[in-house]
XYZ file of C-alpha atoms in Angstrom:
384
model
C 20.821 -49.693 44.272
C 24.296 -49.672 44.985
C 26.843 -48.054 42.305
C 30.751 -48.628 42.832
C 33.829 -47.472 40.791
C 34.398 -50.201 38.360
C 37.951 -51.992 38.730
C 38.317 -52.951 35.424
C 36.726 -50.979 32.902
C 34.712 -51.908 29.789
C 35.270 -51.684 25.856
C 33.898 -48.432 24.181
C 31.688 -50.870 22.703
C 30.351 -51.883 25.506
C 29.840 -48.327 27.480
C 28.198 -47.376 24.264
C 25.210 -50.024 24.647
C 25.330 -49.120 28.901
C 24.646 -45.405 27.521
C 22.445 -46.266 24.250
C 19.980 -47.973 26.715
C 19.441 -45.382 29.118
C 19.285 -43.102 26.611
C 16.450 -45.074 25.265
C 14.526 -44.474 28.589
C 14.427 -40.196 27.807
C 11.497 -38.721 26.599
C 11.881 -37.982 22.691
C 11.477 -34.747 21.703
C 8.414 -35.267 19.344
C 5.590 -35.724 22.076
C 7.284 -32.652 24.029
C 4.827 -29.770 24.619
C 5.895 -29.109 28.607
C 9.424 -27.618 27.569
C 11.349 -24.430 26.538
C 13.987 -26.135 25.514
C 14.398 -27.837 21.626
C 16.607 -29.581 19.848
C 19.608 -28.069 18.848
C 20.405 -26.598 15.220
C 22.970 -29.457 13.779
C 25.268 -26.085 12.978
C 25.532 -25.798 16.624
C 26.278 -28.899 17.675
C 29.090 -28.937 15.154
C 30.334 -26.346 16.507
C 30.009 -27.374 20.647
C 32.395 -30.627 19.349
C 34.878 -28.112 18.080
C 35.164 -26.775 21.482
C 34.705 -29.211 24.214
C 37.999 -29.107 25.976
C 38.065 -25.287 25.743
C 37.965 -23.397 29.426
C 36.450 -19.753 29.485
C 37.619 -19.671 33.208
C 41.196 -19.332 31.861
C 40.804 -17.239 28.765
C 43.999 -16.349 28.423
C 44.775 -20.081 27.146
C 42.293 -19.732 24.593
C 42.146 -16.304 23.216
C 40.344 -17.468 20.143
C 37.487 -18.672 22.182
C 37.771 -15.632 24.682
C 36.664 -13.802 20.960
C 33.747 -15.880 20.156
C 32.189 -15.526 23.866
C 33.113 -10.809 23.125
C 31.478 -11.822 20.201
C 28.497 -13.530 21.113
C 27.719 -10.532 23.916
C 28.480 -7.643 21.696
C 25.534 -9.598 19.119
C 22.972 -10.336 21.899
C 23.546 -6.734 23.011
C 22.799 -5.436 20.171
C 19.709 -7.565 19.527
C 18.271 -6.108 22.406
C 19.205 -2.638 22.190
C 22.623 -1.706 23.334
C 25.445 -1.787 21.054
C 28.507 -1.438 23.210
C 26.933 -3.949 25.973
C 28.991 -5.782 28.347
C 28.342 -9.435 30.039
C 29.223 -13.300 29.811
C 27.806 -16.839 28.420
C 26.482 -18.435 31.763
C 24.751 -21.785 32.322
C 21.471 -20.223 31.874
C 18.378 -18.169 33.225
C 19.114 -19.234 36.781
C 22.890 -18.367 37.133
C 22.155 -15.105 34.829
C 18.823 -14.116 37.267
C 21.599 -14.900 40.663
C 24.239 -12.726 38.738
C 22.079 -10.050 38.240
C 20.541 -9.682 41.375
C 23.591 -9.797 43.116
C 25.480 -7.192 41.100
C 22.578 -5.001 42.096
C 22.909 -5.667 45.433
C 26.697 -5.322 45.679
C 26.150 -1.665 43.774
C 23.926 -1.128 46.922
C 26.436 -1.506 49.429
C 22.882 -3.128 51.185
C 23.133 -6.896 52.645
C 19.844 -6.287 54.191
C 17.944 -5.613 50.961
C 14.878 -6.889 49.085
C 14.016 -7.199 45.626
C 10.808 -6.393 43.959
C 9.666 -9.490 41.281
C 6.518 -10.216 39.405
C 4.390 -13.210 41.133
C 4.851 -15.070 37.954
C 8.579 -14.906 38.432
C 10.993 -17.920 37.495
C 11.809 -20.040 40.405
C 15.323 -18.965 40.288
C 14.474 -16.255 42.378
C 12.985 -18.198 45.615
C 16.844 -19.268 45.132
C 18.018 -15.953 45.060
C 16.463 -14.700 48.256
C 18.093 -17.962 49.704
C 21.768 -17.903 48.308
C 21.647 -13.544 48.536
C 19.997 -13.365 51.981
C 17.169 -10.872 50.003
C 14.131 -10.453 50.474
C 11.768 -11.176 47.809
C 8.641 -9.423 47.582
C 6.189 -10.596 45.180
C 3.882 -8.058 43.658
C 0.438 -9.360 42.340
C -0.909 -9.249 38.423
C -3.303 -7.560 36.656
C -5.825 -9.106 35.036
C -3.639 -10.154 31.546
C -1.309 -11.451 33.744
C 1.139 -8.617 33.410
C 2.868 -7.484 37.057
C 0.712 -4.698 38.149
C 2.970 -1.479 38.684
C 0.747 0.000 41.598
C 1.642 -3.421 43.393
C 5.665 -2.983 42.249
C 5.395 0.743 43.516
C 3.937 -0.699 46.937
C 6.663 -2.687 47.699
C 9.275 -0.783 46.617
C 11.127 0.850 50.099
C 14.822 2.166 50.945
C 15.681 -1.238 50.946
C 15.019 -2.202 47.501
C 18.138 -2.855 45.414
C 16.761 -4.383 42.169
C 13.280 -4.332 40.569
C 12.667 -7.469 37.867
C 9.953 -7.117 35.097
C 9.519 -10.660 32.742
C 9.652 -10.801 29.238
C 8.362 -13.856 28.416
C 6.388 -15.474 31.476
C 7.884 -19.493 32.148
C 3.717 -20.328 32.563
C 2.089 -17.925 30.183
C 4.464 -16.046 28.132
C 3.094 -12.541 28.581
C 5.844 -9.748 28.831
C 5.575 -7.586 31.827
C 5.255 -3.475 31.107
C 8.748 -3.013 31.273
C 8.329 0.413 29.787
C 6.604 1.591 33.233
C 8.446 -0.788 35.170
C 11.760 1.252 33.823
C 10.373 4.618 35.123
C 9.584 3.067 38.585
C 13.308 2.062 38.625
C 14.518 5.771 37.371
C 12.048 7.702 39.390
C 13.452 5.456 42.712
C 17.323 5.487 41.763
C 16.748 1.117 41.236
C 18.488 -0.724 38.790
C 15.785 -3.059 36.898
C 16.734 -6.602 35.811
C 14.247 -8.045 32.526
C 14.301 -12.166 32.824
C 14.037 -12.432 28.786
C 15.406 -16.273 29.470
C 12.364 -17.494 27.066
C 11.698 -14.256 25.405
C 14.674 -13.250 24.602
C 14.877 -15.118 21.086
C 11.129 -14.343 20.610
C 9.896 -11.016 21.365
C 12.936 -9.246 18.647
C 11.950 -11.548 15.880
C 7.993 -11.001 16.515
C 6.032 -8.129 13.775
C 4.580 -6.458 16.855
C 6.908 -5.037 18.722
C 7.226 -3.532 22.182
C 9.461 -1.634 24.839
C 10.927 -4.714 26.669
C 15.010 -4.315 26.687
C 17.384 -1.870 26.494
C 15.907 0.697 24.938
C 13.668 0.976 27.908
C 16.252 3.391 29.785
C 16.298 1.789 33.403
C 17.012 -1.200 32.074
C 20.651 -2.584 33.662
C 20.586 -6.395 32.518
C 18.618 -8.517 30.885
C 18.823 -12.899 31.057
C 18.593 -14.630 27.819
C 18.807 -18.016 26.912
C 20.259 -19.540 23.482
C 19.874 -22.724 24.868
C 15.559 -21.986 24.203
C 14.965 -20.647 21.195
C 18.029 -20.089 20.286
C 18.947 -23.988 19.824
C 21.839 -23.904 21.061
C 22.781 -26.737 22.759
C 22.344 -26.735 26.950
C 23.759 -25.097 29.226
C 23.982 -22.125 27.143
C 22.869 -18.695 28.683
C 23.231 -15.013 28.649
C 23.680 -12.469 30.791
C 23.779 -8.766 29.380
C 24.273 -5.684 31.054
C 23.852 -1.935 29.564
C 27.508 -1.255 31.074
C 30.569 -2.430 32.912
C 30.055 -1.157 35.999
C 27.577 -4.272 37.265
C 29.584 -6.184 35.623
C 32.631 -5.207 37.776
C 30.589 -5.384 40.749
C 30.917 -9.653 40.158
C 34.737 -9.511 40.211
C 36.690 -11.974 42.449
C 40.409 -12.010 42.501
C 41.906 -15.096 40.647
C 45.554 -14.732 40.834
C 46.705 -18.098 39.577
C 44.998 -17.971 36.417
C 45.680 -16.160 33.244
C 43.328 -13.133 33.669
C 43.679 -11.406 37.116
C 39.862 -11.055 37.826
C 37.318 -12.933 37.104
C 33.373 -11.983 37.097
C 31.415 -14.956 35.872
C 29.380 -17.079 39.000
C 31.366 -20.604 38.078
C 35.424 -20.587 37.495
C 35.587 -23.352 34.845
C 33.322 -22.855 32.188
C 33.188 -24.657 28.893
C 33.950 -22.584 25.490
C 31.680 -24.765 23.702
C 28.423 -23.107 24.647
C 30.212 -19.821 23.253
C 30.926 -21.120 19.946
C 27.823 -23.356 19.431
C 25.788 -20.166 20.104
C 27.883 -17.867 18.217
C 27.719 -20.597 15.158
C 23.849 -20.971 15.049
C 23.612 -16.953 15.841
C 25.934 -16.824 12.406
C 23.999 -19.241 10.408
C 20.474 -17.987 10.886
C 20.743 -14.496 11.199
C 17.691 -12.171 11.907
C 16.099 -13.846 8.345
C 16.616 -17.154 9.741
C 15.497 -16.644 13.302
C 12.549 -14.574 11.820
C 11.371 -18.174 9.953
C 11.621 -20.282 12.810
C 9.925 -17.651 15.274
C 7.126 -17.314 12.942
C 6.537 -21.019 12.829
C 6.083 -21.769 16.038
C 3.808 -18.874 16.035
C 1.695 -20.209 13.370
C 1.370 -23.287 14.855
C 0.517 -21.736 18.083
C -2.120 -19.772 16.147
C -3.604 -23.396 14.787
C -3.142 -24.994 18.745
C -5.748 -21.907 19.475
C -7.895 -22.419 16.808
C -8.484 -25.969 16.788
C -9.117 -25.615 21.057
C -11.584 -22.650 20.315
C -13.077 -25.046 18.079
C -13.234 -27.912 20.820
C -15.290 -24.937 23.016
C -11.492 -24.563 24.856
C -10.281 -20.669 25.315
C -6.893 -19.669 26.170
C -6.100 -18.421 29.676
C -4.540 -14.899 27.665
C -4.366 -14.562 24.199
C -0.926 -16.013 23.576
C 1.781 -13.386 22.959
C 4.803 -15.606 22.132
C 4.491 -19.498 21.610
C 3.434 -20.351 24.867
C -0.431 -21.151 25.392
C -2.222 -22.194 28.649
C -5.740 -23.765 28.114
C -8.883 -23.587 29.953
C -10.264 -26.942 30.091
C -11.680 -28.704 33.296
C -9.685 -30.907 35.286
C -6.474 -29.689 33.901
C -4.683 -32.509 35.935
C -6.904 -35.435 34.792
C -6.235 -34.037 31.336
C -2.273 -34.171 31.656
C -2.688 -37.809 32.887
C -4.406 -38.704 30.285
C -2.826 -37.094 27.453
C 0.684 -38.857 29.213
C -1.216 -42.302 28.930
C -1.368 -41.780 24.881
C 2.551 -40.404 25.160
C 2.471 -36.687 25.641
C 4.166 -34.576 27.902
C 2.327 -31.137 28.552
C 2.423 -29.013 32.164
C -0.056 -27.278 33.996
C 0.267 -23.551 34.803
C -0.664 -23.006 38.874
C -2.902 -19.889 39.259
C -5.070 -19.927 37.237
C -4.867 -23.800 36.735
C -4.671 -24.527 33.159
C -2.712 -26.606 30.328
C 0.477 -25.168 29.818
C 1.504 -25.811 26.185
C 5.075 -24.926 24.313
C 4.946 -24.767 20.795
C 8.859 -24.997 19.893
C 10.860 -26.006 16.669
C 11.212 -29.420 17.188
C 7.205 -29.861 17.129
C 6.220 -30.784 13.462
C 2.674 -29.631 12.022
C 1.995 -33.353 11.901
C 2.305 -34.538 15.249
C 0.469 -31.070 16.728
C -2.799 -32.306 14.775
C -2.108 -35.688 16.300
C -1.520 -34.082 19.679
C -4.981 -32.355 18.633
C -7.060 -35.309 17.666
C -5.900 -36.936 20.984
C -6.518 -33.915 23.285
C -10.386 -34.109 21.327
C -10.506 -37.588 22.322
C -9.246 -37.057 26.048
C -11.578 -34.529 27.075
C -14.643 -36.425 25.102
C -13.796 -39.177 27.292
C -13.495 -37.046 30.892
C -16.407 -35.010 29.794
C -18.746 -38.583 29.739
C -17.255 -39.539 32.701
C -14.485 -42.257 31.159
């Protein structure tokens, strides 16, 4: 179909009902169990409204906002570990993953480098090793899934410029051991990069803790997304870094604007995300977060329950609210559950159900999704 700039243009009324009826076509959020993204708290979306014309890019026009963003790094540093942190509200895990690899890389003077990543990591970096000219060397897993550090060792060579440990796997949600992952990068003289896009706003809020950010001393950055489970509204991300050096290393010249240098990956960039995040990060606090976090862990705890009942195991016992199920045919399964209306994923190796348990699900509709996911594989199982 053909789409051409209108020459006259339509009442608000009637772009309203153009928009209302597409919108009608998304998926609702209800029936969602394939996504790490939620609906946002109403605090934040207040607060993105406030902001909208705001520009980040040019801080200097909009010093107030400039505050929120030093405030909303200086907080998600010291969430995970550093106090005096440095860093920027990006788009998300992607641009945050591309900025920290590349600061590495332009610390290491290298253009002919390689980076060491989990198997399990985020797509992002297959995008990397394109837009960075890297290499990307994938090191295999252990048998919980976690990257195995005899693999990461392997790989590592003269060339390596940045190691990256998960926290918070996009298929399983297991947390790499960033602990030993940190003394690889020490011991070799490597900055390591933690992709906590998904954890980030999990693993701090959890009763069991574990060495996953910056207190894990070869830490240099760390992704994190408030636009997961932060609700926050999209594109809101983070990227953190245990000092301004890396930071630094980003810097382009902008001489026209009102700051002379500029480090973020995009020039514009909307306030809004700052504030919303800043506004939700406000409202909650640790006690709040701690509520919702525990939750969507409870309800992940009943998703496993009611499977193990079904004769259905979990691929790993789940870790965060993320849980990928063993059942046969995992993509006759999917098709079947989208039939009755839901929307789950599949993990690729091993092949299971990939299932996110985040705020927006409600304890009712999980015991429908339940009842229905009973019914499916009843029905596959006889042959139906």
């Amino acid at each position: 179909m053909m789409y051409t700039f209108p020459e006259k243009g339509l009442s608000e009324d009637m772009v309203t009902d153009l928009l209302r009826e597409m919108r009608s076509r998304d998926c609702p959020y209800d029936r969602l169990l394939s996504t790490m993204c939620t609906r946002p708290h109403p605090v934040a979306v207040r607060a993105y409204s406030m902001f909208l014309e705001t520009n980040l890019g040019d801080p200097g026009l909009f010093p107030g906002t400039a505050e929120i963003e030093r405030r909303v790094v200086g907080i998600l540093g010291s969430l995970l570990g550093c106090s005096d942190a440095t860093g920027y509200v990006s788009t998300g895990g992607t641009e945050s993953n591309i900025q920290a690899v590349r600061a590495a890389r332009n610390s290491s003077g290298r253009r002919d480098g390689n980076i060491v990543v989990p198997r399990s990591a985020h797509f992002s970096f297959d995008k990397i090793a394109d837009l960075l000219n890297l290499e990307v060397r994938k090191a295999e897993l252990d048998e919980s899934l976690r990257v195995d550090v005899g693999d990461v060792e392997r790989l590592i060579d003269d060339r390596t410029v940045c190691l990256v440990g998960i926290a918070g796997t996009t298929e399983f949600g297991q947390v790499d051991p960033i602990g030993d992952l940190s003394e690889l990068a020490i011991e070799n003289g490597i900055p390591l990069h933690v992709d906590a896009a998904f954890g980030g706003f999990v693993l701090p809020f959890l009763e069991k803790d574990c060495m996953w950010d910056f207190r894990a001393e070869g830490v240099q950055s760390i992704t994190i997304d408030p636009h997961k489970m932060g609700m926050s509204p999209i594109p809101a991300g983070g990227l953190i870094f245990r000092s301004s050096d890396p930071l630094r290393r980003l810097e382009t010249e902008t001489y026209y604007l009102t700051v002379s240098r500029q480090a973020s990956l995009t020039g514009t960039r909307s306030g809004a995300a700052a504030a919303a995040t800043y506004a939700v990060i406000m409202h909650l606090g640790i006690d709040g977060y701690r509520k919702v976090v525990r939750r969507c862990m409870d309800m992940t705890e009943h998703l496993v329950s009611e499977a193990r009942a079904m004769g259905i195991e979990p691929v790993i016992e789940p870790v965060m609210n993320v849980v990928a199920l063993r059942v046969d045919d995992p993509p006759g399964v999917r098709r079947a559950l989208l039939e009755r209306g839901w929307h789950v994923s599949m993990t690729r190796e091993p092949k299971a159900l990939r299932l996110i348990l985040m705020p927006h699900m409600t304890d009712e509709n999980l015991d429908l999704f339940l009842s229905d996911l009973e019914d499916v594989l009843i029905s596959l199982r006889r042959g139906g």
